[in-house]
Coordinates of N, CA, C and O in Angstrom, one line a residue:
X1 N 186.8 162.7 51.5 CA 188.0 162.8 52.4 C 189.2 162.8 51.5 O 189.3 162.0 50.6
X2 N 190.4 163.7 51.8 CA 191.1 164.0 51.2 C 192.3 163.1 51.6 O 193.1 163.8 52.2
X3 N 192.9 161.5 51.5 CA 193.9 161.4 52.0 C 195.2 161.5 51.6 O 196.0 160.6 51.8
X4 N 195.6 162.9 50.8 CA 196.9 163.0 50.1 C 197.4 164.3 50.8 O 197.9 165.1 50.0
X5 N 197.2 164.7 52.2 CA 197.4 165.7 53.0 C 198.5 165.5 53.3 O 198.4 164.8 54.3
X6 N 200.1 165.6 53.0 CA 201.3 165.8 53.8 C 201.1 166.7 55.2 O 201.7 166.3 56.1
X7 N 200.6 167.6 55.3 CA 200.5 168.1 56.9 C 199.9 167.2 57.5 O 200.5 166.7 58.5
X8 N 198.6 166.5 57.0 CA 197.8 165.6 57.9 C 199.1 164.6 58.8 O 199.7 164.6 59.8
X9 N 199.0 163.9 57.6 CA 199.6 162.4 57.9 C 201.4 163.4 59.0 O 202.1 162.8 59.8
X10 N 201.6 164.4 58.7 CA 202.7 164.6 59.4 C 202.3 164.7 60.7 O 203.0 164.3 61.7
X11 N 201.4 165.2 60.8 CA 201.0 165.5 62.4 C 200.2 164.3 63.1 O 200.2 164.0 64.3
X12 N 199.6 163.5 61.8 CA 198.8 162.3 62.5 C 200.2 161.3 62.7 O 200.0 160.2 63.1
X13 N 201.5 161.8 62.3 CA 202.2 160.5 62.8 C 203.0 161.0 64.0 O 203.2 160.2 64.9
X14 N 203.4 162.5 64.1 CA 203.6 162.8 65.1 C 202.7 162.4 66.7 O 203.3 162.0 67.7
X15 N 201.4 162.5 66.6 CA 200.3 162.1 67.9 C 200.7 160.7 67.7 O 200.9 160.3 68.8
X16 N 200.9 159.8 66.8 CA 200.4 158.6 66.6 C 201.7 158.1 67.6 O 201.5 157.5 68.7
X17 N 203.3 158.9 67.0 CA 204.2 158.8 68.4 C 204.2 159.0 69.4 O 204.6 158.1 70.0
X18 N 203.9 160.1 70.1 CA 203.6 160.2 71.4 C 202.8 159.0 72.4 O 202.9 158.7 73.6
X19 N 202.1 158.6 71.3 CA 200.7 158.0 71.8 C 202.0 156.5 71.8 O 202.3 156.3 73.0
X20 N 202.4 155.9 71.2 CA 203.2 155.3 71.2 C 204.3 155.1 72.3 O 204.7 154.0 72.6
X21 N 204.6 156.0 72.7 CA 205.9 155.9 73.5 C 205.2 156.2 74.8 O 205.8 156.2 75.9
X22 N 204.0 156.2 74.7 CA 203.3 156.0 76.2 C 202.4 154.8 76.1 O 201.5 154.7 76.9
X23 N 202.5 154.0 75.3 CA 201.8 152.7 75.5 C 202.8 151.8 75.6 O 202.7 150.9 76.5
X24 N 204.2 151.9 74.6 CA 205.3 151.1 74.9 C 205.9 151.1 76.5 O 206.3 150.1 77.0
X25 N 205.9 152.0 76.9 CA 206.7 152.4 78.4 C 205.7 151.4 79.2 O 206.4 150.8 80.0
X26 N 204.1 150.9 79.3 CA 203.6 150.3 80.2 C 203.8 149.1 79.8 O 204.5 148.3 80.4
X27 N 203.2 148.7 78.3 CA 203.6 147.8 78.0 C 204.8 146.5 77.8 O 204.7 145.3 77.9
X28 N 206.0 147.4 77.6 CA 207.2 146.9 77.4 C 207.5 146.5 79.1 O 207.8 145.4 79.4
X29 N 207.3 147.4 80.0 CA 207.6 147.1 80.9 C 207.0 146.3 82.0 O 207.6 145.9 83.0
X30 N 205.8 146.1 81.6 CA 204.8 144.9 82.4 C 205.6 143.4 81.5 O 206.1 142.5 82.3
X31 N 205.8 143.3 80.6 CA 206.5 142.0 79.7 C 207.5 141.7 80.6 O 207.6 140.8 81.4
X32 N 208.1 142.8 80.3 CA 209.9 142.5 80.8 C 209.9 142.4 82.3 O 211.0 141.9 82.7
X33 N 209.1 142.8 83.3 CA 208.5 142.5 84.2 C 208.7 141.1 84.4 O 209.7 140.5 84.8
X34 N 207.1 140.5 83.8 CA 207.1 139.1 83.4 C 208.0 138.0 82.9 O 207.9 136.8 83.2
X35 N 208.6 138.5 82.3 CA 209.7 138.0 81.8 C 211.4 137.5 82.6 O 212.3 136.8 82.2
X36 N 211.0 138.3 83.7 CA 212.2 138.2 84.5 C 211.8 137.9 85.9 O 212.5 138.3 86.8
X37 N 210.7 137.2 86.1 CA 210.5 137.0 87.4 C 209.7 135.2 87.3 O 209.1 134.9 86.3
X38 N 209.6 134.4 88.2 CA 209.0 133.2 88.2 C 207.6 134.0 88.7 O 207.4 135.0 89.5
X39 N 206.6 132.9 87.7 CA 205.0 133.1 87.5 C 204.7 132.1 86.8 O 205.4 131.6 86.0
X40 N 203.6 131.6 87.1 CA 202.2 130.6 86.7 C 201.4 131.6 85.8 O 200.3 131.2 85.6
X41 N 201.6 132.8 85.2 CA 200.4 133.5 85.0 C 200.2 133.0 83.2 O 201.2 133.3 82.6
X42 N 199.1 132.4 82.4 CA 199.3 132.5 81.2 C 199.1 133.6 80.2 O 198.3 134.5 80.4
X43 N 200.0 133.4 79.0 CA 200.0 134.2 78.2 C 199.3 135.0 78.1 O 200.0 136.0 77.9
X44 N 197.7 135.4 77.9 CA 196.8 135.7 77.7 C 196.6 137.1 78.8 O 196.3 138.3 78.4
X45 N 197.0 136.5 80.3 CA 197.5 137.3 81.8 C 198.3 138.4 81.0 O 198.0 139.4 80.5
X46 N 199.4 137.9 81.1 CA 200.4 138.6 81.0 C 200.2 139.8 80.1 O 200.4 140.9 80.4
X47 N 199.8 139.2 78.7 CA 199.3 140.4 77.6 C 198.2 141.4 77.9 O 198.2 142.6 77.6
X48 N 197.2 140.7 78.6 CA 196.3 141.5 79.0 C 196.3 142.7 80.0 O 195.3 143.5 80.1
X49 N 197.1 142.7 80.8 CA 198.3 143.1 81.8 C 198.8 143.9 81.2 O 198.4 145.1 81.4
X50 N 199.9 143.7 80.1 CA 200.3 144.7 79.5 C 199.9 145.9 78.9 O 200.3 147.0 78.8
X51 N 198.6 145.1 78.3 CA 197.8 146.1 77.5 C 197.1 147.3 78.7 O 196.9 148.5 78.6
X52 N 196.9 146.4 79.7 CA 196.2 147.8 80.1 C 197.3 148.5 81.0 O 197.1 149.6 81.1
X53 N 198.2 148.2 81.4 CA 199.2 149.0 81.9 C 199.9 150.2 80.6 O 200.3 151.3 80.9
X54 N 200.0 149.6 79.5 CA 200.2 150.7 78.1 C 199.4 151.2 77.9 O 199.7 152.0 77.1
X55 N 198.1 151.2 78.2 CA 197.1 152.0 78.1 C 196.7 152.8 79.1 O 195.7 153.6 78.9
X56 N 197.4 152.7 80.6 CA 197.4 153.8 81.8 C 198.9 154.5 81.5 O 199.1 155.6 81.9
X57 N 199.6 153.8 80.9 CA 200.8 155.0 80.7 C 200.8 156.5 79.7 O 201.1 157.7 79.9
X58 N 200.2 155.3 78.5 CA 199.7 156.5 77.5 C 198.6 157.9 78.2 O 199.1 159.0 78.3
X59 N 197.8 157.7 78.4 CA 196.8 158.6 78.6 C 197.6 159.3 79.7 O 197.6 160.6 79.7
X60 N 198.3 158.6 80.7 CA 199.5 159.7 81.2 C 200.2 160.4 81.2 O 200.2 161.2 82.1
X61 N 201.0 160.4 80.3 CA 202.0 160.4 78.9 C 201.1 162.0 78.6 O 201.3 163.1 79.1
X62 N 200.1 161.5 77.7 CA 199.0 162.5 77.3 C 198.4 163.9 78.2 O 198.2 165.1 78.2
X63 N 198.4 162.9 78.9 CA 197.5 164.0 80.2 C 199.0 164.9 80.9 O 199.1 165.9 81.5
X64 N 199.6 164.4 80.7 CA 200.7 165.4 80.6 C 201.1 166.7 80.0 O 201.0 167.9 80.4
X65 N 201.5 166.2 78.9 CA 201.8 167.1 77.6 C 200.2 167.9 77.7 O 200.4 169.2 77.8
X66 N 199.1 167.8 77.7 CA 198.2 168.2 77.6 C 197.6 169.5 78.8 O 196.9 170.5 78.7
X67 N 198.4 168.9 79.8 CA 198.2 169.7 80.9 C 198.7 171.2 81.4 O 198.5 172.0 82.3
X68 N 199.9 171.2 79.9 CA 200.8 172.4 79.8 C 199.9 173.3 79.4 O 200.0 174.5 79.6
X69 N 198.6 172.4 78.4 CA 198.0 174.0 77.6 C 196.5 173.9 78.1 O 195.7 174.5 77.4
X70 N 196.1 173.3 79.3 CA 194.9 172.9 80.0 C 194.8 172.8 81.1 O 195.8 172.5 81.7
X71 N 193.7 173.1 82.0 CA 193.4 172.6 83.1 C 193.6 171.0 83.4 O 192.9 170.3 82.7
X72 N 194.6 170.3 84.4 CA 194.7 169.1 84.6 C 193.0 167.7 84.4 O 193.1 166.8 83.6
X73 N 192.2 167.9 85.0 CA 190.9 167.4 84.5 C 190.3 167.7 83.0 O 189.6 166.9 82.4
X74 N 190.6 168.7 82.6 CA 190.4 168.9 81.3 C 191.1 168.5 80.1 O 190.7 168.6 78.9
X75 N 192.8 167.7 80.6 CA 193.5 167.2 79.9 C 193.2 165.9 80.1 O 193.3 165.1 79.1
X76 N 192.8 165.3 81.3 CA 192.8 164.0 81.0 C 191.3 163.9 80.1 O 191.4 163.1 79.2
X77 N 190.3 164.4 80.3 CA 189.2 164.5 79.4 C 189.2 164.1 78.1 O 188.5 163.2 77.7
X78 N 190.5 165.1 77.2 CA 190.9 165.1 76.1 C 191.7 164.2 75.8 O 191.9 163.9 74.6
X79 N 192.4 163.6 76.9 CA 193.5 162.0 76.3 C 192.7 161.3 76.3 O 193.1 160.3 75.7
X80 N 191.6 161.1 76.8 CA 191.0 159.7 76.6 C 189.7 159.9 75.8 O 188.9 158.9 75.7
X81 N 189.5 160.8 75.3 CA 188.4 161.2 74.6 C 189.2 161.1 72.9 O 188.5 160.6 72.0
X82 N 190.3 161.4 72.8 CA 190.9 161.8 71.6 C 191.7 160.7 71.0 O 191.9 160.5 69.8
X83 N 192.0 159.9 72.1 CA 193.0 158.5 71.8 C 192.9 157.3 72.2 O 193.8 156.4 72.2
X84 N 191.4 157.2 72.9 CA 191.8 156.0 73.4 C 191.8 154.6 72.0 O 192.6 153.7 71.8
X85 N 190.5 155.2 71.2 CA 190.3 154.2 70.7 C 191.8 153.6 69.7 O 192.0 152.5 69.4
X86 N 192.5 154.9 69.3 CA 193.8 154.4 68.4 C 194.9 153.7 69.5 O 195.7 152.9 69.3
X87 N 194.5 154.2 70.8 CA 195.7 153.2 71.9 C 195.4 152.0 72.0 O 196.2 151.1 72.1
X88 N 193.9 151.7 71.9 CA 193.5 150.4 71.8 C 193.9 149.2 70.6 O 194.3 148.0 70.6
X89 N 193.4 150.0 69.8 CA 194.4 149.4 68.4 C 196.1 149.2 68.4 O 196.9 148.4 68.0
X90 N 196.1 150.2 69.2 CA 198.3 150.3 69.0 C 198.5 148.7 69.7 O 199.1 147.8 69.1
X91 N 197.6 148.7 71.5 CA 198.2 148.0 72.1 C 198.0 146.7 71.7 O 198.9 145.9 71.9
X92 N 196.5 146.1 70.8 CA 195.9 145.0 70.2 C 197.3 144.3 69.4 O 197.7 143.1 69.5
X93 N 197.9 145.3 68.5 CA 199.0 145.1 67.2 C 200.1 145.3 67.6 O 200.9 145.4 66.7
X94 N 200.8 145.4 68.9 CA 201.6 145.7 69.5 C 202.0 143.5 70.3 O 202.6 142.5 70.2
X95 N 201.0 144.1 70.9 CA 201.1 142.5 71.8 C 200.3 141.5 70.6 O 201.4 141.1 70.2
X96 N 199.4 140.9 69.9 CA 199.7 140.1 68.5 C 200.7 140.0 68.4 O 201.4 139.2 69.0
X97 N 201.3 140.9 67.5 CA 202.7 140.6 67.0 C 203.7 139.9 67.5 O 204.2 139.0 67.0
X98 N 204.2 140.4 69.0 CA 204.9 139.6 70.2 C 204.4 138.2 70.1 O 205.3 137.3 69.9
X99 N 203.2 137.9 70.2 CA 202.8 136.9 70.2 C 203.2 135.4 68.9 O 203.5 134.2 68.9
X100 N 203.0 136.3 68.0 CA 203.0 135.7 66.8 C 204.3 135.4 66.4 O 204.6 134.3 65.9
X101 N 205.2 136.8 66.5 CA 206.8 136.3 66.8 C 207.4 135.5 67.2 O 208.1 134.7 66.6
X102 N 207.3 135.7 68.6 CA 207.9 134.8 69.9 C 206.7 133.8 70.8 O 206.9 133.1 71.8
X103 N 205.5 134.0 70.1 CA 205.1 132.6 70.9 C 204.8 132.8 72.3 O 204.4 131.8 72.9
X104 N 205.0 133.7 72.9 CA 204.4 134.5 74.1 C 204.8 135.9 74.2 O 205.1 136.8 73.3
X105 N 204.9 136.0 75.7 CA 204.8 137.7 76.2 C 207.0 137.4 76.2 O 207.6 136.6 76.9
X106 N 207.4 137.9 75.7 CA 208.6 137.7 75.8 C 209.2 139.0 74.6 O 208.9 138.9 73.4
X107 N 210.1 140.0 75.0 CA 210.7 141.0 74.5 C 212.3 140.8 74.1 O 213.0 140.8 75.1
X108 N 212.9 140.6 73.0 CA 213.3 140.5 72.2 C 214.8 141.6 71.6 O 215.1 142.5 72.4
X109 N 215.1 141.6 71.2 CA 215.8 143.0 70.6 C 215.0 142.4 69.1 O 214.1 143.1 68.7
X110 N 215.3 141.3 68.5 CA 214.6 141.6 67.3 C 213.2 141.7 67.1 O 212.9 142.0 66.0
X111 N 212.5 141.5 67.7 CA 211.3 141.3 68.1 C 210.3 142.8 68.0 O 209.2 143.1 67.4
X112 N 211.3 143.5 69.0 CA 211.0 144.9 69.5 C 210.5 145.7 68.0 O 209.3 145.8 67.6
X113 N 211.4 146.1 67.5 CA 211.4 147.0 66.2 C 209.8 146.8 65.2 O 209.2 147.7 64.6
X114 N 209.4 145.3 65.1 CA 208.4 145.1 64.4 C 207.1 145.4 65.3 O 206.3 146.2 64.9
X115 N 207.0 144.7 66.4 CA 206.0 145.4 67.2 C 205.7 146.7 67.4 O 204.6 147.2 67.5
X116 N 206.9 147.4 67.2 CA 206.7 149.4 66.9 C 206.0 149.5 66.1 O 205.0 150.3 65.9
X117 N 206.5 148.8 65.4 CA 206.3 149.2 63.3 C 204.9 149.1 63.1 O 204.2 149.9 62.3
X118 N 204.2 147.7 64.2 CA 202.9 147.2 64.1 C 201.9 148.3 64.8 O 201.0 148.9 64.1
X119 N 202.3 148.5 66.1 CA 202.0 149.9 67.0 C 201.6 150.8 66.5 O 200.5 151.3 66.9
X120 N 202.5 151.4 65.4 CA 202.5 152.5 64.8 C 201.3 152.9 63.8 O 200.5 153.7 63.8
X121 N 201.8 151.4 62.5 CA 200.7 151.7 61.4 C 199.4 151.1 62.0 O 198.3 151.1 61.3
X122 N 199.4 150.7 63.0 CA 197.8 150.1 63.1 C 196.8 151.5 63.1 O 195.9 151.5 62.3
X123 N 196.9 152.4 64.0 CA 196.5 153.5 64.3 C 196.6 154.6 63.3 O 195.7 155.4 63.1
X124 N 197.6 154.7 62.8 CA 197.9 155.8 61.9 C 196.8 156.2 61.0 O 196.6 157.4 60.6
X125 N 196.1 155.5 60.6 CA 195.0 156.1 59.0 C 193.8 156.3 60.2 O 192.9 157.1 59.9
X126 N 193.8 155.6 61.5 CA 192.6 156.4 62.2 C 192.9 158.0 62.7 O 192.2 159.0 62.8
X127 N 194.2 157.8 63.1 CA 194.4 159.3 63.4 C 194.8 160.7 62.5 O 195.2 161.8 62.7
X128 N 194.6 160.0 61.4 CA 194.5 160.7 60.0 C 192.8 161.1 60.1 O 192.2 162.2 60.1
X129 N 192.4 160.2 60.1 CA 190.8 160.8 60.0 C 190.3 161.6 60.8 O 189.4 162.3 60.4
X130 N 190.6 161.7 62.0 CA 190.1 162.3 63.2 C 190.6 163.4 62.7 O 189.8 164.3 62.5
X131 N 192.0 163.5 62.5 CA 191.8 165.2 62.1 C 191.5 165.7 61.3 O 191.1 166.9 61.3
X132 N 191.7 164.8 60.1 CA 191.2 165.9 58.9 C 189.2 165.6 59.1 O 188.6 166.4 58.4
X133 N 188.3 164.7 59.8 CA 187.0 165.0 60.1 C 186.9 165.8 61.3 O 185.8 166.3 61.5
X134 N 187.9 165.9 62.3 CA 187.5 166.9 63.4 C 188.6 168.2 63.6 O 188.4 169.0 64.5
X135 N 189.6 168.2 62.9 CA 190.2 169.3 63.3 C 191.2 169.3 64.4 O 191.8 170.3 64.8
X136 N 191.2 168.5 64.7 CA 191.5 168.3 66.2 C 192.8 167.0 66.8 O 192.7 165.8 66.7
X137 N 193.6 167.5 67.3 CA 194.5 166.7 68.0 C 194.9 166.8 69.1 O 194.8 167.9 69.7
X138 N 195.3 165.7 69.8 CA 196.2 165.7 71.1 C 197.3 166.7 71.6 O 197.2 166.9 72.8
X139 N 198.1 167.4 71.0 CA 199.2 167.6 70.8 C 199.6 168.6 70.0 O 200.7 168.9 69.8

C-alpha cells in the first residue's frame, strides 16, 4: 500500500469532510439541544443521542449528494455501505473529546474546533485505504 498518494489523501480528506459536516449538523445539534433545555438525562444519554442523530444526518447528507449521480435507494445503499464505519469513528472522537474537554455533553466555542480536528483525523487514514484498496468513494 502506497501511502504517499497526494491525490489519495486529497480526495480521502475531501469525503472525510462531507462525511463530517453531516455528522456535526446531528450531532452538534442534539448537544446544544441538551444543553439548552432542563433534563435528568446522563451524559452517556445525551452522547449517545448525539452519536446517533450525527450518524442519521451524515448518511443524509450523503444520500443526498449521492442521489444526483444515482437512483435514490441506490444512494442510500452506497452511504452506508461506504461510510458508515469512518462515521462511526468520526462520531466515537468527536463526542470523547467533548467529553474529556468539558466533562460532559456541553458545546463550547473553544471546545468546538478540537472536536473537528478529532472528527476529522480519526477517520482519515481509513478513508485513505478504502480508496486506494477499492477505488472507490462517496463523492
Amino acid at each position: 500500500m502506497n501511502w504517499n498518494c497526494k491525490h489519495t489523501w486529497k480526495k480521502a480528506s475531501t469525503n472525510t469532510l462531507w462525511c463530517l459536516l453531516g455528522c456535526s449538523i446531528g450531532d452538534f445539534g442534539t448537544i446544544f439541544y441538551f444543553q439548552n433545555i432542563e433534563h435528568s438525562w446522563p451524559i452517556w444519554a445525551v452522547m449517545t443521542l448525539a452519536i446517533i442523530n450525527g450518524l442519521i444526518t451524515s448518511i443524509a447528507l450523503e444520500t443526498f449528494i449521492l442521489s444526483k449521480q444515482m437512483v435514490l435507494k441506490e444512494a442510500f445503499k452506497v452511504a452506508i455501505g461506504m461510510s458508515f464505519i469512518s462515521m462511526i469513528g468520526m462520531e466515537a472522537a468527536m463526542n470523547i473529546t467533548d467529553v474529556l474537554l468539558t466533562g460532559g455533553a456541553l458545546l463550547t466555542w473553544w471546545a468546538i474546533p478540537f472536536m473537528l480536528l478529532a472528527g476529522f483525523t480519526t477517520p482519515l487514514p481509513y478513508n485513505y485505504w478504502r480508496l486506494k484498496k477499492y477505488n472507490t468513494s462517496c463523492h
